[in-house]
CSV table of C-alpha atoms and ligand atoms in Angstrom, one decimal:
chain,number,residue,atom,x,y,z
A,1,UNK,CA,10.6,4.8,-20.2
A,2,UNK,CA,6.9,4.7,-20.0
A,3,UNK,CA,3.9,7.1,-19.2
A,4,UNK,CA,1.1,5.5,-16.9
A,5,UNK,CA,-2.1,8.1,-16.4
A,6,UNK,CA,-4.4,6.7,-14.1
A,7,UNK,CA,-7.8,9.1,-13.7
A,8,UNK,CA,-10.0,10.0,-10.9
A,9,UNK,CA,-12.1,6.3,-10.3
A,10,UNK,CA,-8.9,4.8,-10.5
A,11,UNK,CA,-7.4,6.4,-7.4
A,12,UNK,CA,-10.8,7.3,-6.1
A,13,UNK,CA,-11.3,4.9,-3.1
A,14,UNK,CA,-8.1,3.8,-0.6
A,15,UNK,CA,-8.3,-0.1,-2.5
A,16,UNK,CA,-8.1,1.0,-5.6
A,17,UNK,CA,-5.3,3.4,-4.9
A,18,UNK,CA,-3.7,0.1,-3.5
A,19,UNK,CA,-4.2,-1.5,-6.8
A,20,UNK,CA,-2.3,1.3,-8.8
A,21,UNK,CA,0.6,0.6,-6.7
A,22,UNK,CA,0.9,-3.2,-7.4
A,23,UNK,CA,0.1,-2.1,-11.4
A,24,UNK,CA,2.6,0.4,-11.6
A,25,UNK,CA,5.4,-2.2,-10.0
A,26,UNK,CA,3.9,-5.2,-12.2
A,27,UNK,CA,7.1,-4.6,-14.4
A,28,UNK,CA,10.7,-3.3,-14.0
A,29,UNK,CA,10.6,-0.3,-17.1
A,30,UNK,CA,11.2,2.9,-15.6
A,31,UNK,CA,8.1,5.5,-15.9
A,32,UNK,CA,6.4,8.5,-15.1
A,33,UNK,CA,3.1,7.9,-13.4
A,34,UNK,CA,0.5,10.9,-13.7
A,35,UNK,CA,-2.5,11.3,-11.2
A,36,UNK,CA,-5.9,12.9,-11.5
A,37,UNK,CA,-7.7,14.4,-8.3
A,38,UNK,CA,-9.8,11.5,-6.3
A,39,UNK,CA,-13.1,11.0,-8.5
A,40,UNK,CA,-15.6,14.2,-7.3
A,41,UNK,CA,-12.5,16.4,-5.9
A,42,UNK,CA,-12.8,18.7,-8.6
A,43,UNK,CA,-16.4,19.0,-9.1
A,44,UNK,CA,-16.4,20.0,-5.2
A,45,UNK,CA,-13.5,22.4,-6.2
A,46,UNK,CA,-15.2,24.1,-8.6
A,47,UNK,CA,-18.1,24.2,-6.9
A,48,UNK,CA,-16.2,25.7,-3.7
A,49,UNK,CA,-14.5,28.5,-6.3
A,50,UNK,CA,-18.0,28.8,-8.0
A,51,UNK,CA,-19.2,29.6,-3.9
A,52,UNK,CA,-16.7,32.0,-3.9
A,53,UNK,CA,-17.4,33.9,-7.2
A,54,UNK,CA,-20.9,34.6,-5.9
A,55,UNK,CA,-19.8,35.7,-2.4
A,56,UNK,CA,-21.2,32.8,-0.4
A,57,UNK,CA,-18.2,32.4,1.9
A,58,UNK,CA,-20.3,30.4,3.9
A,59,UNK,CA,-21.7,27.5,1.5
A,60,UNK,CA,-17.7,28.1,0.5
A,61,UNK,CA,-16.4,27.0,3.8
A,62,UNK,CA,-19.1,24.2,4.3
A,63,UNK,CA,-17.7,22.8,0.6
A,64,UNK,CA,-14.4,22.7,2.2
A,65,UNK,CA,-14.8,21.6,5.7
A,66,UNK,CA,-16.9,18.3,4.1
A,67,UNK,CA,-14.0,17.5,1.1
A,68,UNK,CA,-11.7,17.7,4.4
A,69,UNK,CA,-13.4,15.2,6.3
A,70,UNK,CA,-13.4,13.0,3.3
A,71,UNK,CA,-9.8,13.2,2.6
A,72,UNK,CA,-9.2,12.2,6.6
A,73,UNK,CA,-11.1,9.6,6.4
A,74,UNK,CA,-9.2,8.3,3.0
A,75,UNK,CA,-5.6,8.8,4.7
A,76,UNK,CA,-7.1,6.7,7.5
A,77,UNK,CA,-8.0,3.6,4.9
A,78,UNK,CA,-4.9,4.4,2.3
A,79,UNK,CA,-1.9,3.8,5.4
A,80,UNK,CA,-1.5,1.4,8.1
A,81,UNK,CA,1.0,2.8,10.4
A,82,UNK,CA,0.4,5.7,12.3
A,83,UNK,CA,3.4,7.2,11.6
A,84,UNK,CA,2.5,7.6,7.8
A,85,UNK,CA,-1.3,9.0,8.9
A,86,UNK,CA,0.2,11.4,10.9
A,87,UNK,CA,2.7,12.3,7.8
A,88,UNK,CA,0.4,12.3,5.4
A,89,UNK,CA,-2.2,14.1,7.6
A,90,UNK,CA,-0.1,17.0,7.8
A,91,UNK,CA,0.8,17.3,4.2
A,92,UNK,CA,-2.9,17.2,3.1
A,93,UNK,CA,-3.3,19.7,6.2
A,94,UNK,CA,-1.3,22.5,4.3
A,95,UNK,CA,-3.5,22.2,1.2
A,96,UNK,CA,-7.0,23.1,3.9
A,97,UNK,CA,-5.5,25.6,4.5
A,98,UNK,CA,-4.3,27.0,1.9
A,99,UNK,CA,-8.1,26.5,0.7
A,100,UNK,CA,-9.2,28.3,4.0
A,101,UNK,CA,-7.1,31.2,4.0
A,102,UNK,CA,-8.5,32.1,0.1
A,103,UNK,CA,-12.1,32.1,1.8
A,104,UNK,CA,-10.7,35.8,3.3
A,105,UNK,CA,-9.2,37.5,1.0
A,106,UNK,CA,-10.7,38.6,-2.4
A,107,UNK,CA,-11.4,36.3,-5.1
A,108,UNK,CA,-10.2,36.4,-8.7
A,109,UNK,CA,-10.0,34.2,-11.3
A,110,UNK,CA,-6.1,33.4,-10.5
A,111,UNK,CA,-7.1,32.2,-7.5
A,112,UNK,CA,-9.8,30.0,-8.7
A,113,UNK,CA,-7.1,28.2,-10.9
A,114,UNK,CA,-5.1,27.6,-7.6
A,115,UNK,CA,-8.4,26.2,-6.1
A,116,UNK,CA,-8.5,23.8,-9.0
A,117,UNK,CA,-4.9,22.9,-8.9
A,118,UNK,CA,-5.3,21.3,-5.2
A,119,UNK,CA,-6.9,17.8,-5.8
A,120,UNK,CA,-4.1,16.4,-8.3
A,121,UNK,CA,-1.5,17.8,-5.8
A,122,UNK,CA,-3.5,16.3,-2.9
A,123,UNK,CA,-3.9,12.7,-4.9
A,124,UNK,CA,-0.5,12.3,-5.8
A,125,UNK,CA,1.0,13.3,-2.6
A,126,UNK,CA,-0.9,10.9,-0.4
A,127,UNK,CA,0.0,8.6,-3.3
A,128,UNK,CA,3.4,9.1,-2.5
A,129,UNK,CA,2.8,8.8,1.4
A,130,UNK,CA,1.8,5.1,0.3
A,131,UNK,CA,4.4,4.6,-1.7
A,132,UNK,CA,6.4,5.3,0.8
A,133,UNK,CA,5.0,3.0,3.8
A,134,UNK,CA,5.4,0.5,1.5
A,135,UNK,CA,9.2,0.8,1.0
A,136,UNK,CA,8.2,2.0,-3.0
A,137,UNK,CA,11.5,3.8,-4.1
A,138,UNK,CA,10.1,7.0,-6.5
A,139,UNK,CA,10.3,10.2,-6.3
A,140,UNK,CA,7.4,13.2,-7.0
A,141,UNK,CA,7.8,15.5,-10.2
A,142,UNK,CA,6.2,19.2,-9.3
A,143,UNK,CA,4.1,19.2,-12.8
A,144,UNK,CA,4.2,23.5,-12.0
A,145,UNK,CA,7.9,23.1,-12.8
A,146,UNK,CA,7.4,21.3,-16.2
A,147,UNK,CA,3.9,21.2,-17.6
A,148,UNK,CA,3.2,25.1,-19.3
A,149,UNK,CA,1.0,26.7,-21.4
A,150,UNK,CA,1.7,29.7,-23.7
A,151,UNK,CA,-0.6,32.8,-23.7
A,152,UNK,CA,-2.7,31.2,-26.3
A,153,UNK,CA,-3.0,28.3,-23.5
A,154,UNK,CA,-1.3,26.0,-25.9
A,155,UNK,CA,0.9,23.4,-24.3
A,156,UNK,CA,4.7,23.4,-26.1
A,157,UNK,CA,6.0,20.1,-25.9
A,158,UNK,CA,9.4,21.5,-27.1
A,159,UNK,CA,9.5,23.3,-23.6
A,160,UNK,CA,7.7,20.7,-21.8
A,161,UNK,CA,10.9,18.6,-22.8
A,162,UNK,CA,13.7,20.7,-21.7
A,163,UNK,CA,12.0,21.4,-18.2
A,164,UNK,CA,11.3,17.7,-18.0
A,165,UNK,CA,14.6,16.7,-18.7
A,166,UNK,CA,16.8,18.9,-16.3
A,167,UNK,CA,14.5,17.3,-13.7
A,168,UNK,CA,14.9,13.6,-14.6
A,169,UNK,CA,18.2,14.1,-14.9
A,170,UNK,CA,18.7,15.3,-10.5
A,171,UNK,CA,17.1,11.8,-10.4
A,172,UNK,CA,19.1,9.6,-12.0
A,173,UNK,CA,18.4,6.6,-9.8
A,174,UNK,CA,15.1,7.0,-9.6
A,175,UNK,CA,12.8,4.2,-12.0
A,176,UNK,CA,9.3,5.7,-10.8
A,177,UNK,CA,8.6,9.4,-11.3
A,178,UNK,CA,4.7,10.5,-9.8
A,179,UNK,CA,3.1,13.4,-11.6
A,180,UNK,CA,0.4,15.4,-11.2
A,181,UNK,CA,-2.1,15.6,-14.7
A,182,UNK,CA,-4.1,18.7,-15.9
A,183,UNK,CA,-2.5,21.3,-13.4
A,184,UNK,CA,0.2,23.8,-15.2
A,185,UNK,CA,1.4,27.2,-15.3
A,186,UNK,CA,0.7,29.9,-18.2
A,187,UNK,CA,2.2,32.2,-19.5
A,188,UNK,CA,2.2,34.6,-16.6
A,189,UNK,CA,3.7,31.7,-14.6
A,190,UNK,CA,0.6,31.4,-12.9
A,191,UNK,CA,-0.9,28.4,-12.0
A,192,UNK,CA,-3.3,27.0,-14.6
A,193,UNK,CA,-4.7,24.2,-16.1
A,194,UNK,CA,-5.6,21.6,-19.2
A,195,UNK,CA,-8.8,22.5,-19.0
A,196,UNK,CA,-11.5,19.4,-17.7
A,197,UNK,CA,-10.5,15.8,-17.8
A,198,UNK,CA,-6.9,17.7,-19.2
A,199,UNK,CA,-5.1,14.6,-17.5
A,200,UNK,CA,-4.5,12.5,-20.3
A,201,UNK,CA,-3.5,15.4,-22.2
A,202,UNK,CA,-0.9,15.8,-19.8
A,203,UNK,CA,0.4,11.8,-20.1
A,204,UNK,CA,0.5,12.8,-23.5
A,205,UNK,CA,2.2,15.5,-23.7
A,206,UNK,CA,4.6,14.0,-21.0
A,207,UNK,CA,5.0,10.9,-23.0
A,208,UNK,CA,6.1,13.0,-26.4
A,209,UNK,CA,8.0,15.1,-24.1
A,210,UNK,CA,10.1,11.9,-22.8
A,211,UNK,CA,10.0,10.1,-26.4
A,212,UNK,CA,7.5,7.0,-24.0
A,213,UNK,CA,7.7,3.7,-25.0
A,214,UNK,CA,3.9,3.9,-25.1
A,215,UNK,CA,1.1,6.4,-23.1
A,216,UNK,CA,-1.0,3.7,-21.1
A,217,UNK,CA,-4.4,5.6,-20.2
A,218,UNK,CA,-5.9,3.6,-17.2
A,219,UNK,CA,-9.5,3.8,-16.8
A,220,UNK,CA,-12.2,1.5,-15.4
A,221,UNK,CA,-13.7,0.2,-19.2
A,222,UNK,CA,-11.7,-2.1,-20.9
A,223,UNK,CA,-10.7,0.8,-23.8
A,224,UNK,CA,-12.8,2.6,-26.2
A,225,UNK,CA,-16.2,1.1,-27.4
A,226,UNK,CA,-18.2,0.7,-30.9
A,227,UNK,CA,-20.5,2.9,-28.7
A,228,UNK,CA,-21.7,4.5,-25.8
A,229,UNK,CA,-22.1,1.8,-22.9
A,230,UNK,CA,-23.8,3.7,-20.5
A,231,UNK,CA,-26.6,3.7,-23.3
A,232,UNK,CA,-26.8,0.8,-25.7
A,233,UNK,CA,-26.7,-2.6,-23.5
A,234,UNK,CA,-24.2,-4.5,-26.0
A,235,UNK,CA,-21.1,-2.6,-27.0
A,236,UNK,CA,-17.7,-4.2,-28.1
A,237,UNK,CA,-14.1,-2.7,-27.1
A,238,UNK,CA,-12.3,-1.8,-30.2
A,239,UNK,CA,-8.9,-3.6,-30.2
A,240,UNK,CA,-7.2,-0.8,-32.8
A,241,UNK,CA,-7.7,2.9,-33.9
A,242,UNK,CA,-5.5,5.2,-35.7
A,243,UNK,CA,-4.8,8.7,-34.5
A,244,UNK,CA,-7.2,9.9,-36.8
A,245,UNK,CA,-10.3,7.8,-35.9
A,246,UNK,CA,-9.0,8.0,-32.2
A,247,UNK,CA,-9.3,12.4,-32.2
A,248,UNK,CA,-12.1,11.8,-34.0
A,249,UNK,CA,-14.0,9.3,-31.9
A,250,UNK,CA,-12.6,11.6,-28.6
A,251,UNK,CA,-13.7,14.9,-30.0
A,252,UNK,CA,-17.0,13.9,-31.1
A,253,UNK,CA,-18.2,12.1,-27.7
A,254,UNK,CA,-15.8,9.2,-26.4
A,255,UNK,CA,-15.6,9.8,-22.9
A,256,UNK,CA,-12.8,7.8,-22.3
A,257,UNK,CA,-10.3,10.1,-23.9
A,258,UNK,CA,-9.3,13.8,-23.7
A,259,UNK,CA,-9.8,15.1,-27.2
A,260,UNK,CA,-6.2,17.0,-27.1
A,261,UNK,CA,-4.3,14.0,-26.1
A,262,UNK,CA,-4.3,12.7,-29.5
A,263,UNK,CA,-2.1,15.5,-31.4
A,264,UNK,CA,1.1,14.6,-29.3
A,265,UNK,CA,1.0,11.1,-29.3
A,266,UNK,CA,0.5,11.5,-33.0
A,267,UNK,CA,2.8,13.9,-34.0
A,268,UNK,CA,5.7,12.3,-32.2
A,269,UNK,CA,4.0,9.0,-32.7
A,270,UNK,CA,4.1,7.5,-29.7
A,271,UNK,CA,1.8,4.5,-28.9
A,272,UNK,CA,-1.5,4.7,-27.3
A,273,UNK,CA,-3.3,2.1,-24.8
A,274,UNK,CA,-6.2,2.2,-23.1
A,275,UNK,CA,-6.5,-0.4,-20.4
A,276,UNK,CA,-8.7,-1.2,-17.4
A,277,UNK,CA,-7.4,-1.2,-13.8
A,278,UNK,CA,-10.0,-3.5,-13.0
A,279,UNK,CA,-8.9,-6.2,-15.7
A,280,UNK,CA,-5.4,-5.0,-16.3
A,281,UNK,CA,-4.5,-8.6,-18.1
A,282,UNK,CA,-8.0,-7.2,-20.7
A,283,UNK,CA,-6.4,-6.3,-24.4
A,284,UNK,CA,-8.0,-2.4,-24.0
A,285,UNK,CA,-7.4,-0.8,-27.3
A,286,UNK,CA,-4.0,0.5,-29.1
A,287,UNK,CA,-4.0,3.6,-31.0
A,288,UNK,CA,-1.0,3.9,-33.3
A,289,UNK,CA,-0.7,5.5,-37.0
A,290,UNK,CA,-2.8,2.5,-38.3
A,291,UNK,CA,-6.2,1.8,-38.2
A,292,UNK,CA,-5.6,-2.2,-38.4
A,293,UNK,CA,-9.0,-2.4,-40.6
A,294,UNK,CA,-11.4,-0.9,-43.1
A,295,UNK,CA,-14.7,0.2,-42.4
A,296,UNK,CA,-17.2,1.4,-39.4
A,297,UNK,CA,-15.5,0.7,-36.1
A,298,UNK,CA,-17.6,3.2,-33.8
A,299,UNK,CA,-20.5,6.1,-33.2
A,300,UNK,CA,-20.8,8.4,-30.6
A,301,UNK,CA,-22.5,11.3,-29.7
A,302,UNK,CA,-21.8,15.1,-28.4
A,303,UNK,CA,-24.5,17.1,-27.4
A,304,UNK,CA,-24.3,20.6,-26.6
A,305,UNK,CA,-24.4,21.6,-30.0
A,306,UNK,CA,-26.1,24.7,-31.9
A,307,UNK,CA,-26.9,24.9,-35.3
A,308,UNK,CA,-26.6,27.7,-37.3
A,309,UNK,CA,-28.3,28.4,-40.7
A,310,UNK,CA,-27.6,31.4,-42.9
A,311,UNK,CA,-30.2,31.8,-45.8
A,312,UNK,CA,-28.2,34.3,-48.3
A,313,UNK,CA,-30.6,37.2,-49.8
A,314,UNK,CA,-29.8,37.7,-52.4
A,315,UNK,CA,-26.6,35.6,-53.5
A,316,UNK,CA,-27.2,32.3,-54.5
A,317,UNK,CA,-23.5,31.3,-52.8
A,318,UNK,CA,-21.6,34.5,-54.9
A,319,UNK,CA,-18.1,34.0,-54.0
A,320,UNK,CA,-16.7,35.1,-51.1
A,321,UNK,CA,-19.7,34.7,-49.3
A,322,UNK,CA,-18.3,31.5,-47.0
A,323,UNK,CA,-15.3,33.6,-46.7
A,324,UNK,CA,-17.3,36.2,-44.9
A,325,UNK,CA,-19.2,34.1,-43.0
A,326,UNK,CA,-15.9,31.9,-42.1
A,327,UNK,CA,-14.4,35.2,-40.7
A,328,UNK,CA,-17.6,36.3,-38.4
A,329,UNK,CA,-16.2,32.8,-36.3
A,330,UNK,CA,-12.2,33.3,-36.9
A,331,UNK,CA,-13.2,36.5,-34.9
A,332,UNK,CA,-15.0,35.1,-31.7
A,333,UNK,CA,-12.5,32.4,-31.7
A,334,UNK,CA,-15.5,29.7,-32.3
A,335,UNK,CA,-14.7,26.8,-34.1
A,336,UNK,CA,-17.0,25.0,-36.6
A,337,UNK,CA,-17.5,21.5,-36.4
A,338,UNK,CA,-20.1,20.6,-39.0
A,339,UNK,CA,-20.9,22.0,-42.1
A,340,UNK,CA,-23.3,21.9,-45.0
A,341,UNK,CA,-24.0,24.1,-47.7
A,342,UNK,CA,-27.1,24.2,-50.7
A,343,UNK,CA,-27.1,26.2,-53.4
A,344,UNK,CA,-29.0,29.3,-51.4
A,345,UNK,CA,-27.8,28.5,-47.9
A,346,UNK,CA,-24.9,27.4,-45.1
A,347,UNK,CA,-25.8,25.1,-42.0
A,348,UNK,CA,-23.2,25.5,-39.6
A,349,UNK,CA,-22.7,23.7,-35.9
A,350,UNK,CA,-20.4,25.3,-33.1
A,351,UNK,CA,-20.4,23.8,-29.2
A,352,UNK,CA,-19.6,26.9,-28.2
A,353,UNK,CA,-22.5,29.6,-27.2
A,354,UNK,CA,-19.8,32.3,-25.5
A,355,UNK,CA,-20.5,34.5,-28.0
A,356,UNK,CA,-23.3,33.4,-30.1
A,357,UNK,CA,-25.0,36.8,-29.8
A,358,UNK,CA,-22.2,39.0,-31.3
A,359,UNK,CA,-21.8,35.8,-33.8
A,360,UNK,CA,-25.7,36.1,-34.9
A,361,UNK,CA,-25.7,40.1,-34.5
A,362,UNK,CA,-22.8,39.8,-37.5
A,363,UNK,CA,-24.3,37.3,-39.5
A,364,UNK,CA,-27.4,39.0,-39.7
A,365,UNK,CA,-26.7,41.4,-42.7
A,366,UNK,CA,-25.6,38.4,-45.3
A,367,UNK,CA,-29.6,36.9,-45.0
A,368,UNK,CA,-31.8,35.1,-43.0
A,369,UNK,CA,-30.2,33.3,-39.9
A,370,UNK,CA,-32.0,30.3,-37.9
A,371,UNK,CA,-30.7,28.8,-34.5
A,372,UNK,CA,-31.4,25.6,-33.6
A,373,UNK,CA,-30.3,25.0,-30.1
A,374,UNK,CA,-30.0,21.3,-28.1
A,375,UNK,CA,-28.9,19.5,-30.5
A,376,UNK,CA,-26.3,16.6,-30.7
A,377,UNK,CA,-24.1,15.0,-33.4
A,378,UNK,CA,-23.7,11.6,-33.9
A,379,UNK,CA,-20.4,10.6,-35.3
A,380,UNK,CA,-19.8,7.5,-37.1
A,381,UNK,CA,-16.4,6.6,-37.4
A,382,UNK,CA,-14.0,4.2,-39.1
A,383,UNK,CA,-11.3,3.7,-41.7
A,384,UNK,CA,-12.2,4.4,-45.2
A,385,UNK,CA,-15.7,4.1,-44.1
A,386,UNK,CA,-17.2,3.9,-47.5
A,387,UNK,CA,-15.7,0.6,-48.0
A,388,UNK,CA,-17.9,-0.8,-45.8
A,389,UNK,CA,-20.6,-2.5,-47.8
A,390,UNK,CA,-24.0,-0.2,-48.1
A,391,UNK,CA,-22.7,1.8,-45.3
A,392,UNK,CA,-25.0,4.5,-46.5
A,393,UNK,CA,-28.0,2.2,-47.2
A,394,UNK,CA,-27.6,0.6,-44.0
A,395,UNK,CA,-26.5,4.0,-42.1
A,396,UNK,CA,-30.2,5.8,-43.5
A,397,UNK,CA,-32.3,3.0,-43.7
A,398,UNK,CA,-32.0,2.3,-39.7
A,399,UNK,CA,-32.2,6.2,-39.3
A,400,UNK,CA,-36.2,6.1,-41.0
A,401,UNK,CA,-37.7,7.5,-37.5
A,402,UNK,CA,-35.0,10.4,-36.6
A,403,UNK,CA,-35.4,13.4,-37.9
A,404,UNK,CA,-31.6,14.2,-39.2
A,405,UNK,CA,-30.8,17.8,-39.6
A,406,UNK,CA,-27.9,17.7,-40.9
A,407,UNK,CA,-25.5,15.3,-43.0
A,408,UNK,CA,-21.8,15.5,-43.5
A,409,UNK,CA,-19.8,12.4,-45.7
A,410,UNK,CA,-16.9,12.6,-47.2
A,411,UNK,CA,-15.1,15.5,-45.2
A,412,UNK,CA,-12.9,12.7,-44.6
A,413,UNK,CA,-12.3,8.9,-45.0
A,414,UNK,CA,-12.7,8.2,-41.2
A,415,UNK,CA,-15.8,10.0,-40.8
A,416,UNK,CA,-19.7,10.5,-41.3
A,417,UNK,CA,-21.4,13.1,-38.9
A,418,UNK,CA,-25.4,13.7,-38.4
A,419,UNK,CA,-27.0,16.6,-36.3
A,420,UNK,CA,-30.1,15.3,-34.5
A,421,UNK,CA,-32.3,16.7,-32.1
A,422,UNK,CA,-30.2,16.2,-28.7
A,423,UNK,CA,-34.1,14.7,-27.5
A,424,UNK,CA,-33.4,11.7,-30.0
A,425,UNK,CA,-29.4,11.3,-29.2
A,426,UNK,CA,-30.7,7.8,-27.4
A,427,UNK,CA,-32.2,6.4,-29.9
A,428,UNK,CA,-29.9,7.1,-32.8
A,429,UNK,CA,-26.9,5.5,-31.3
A,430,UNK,CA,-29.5,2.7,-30.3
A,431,UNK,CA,-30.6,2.1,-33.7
A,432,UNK,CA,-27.0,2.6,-35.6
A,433,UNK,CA,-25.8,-0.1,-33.0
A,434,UNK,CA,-28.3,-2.4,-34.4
A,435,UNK,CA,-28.5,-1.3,-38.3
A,436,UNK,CA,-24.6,-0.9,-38.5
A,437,UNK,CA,-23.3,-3.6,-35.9
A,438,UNK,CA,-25.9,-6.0,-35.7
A,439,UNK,CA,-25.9,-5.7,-32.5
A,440,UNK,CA,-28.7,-5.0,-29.6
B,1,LIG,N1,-9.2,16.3,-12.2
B,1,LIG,C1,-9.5,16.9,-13.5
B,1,LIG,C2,-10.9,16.8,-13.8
B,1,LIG,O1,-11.7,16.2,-13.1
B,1,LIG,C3,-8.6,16.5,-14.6
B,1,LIG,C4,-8.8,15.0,-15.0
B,1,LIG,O2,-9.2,14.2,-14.1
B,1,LIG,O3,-8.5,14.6,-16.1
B,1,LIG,O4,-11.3,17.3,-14.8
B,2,MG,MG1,-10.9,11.6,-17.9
């Protein structure tokens, strides 16, 4: 059995909805298919429960009244018959107004999740409406009776797998499963969520929970990139990545994939593709344990990023002193990414601001603290990267114009990370495409 995630372009227009139905039926392997929302559904659903937060029932009900007309007008374009509009009309009817009945009573942050929750159900069950009309045998897997997340809002594949099962197994001559991705229910048993772009971490999770044959990711770029292509004009797809260069290519800016959907796949090492619905014959890329090659395969960049430097008074490093300074983060639940220490002094980056002020206000007593704010790092990332010949020579010397605030080698073999000014993210990837790819 398979796991086939297809995200919000894919099913974002009536055709290429069409087109996920003649790739999920290409071949005869039984599978569970996971949707996103329709590309845009949940920015305008967060931006109807962001309406609500502030009290504008008004701009709340105009949010709602336009994604409705847009959703009739796809039902229209996705079915033929108008037996199956009228079906599928009144399905996505119960879900408006659902959405119009929370614009009376109070809102809460519960309810927001419920807002969230309504474009993968909405996706997947016109998807099955189609299905259907076309004489498509499947059936649709509730992902709020299978997909949870403990109080911590960690995911447990080990429960994730027992829920799954019992429901697979009332289905026993079913071959095609639909799914909804990012929605789930916490600990509470409310109705939650993955968190943005959470639906491959769902086909992942799925796909450890059901031991998959492989996790296809479907997308609309022909798998992961050497670097960003909606910045450098020449990029080439990447045909292999391990796990490890995979998290850390998705953590440190790939787009493509949802950071978190790495750790299942690896951990019960299940095979990773990522392939492109508009050239589904295209190689994509294969993540596996492996990394297939030595050296620099990719950069990337994350911005968003704030660095933190803590001048000790009086110290010089005395031990204990990371410790403490570890500990001010371990308590506001902010993680580090980068690090870098001198004999007098500890850079630190987070992506978190939440609570930056209570971090600084903490800090404060061990010495001097600056913040640098807007800043981005730029990953480079391969397999044993120092194998690459003059990586460092080549990395620095096509780096002579950008003002590098921080650099970390040798935290690991897949990895060198700089912190630049976010103002000269462009042209760093541009000129590491050149000075480590050769190319334009
Ligand atoms: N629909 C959700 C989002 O836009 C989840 C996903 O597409 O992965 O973030
Ligand atoms: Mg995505």
């Amino acid at each position: 059995m398979k796991v086939m995630k297809f995200g919000g372009t894919s099913v974002g227009k009536p055709e290429r909805m069409h087109d996920v139905a003649s790739l999920i039926t290409r071949d005869n392997e039984s599978k569970i298919v996971v949707l996103s929302a329709l590309s845009g559904t949940t920015n305008a659903l967060v931006a109807i429960g962001d309406a609500l937060a502030n009290g504008d029932k008004r701009e709340a009900k105009q949010k709602i009244d336009a994604l409705n007309e847009h959703y009739q007008n796809f039902i229209n374009n996705l079915l033929s018959t108008d037996a199956a509009k009228e079906k599928c009309r009144t399905i996505i009817a119960e879900h408006f107004e659902f959405l119009n009945i929370i614009l009376k009573i109070s809102f809460n942050e519960a309810l927001n999740k419920d807002i969230l929750a309504q474009g993968e159900l909405m996706s997947t069950k016109m998807f099955s409406c189609y299905l259907e009309e076309k004489g498509i045998k499947h059936a649709l897997l509730p992902a709020l009776d299978f997909m949870t997340i403990d109080s911590y809002d960690e995911p447990q594949v080990g429960t994730i797998k027992v829920k799954l099962s019992q429901l697979l197994n009332q289905h026993k001559d079913i071959q095609l499963f639909i799914t909804q991705g990012y929605i789930s229910r916490n600990a509470k048993g409310e109705v939650d969520n993955l968190k943005r772009g959470g639906s491959d971490y769902s086909a992942s999770l799925i796909a450890a929970a059901i031991n998959a044959s492989v996790c296809e990711i479907w997308t609309d770029i022909d798998g992961m990139h050497n670097n960003d292509p909606r910045i450098v004009k020449k990029t080439v797809a990447i045909e292999q990545l391990s796990f490890d260069e995979a998290a850390e290519l998705a953590y440190f800016g790939a787009k493509i994939l949802h950071p978190a959907s790495i750790w299942p796949a690896q951990h019960y090492n299940i095979h990773v593709k990522l392939l492109n619905t508009m050239q589904p014959d295209a190689k994509g890329t294969l993540i596996v344990e492996e990394a297939g090659s030595v050296g620099v395969k990719a950069v990337a960049a994350k911005d968003g990023i704030i660095a933190i430097k803590i001048k000790s008074s009086r110290m010089l490093l005395a031990y204990g002193f990371l410790r403490k300074v570890f500990e001010v983060f371990e308590k506001y639940r902010t993680s580090i990414d980068m690090i870098t220490t001198s004999e007098v002094a500890v850079s630190v980056t987070i992506d978190n601001d939440t609570h930056l002020a209570e971090i600084i206000k903490e800090l404060e007593p061990f010495g001097t603290i600056d913040i640098d704010k807007n800043m981005s790092i730029v990953s480079i990332v391969g397999n044993e990267i120092a194998k690459t010949e003059n990586v460092l020579t080549k990395l620095f010397d096509s780096l002579s114009d950008v003002p590098v605030r921080m650099v970390s080698y040798g935290g690991s073999p897949h990895n060198i990370s700089l912190l630049v000014p976010s103002d000269d993210r462009t042209k760093t990837l541009q000129v590491l495409n050149k000075g480590i790819f050769g190319l334009e």
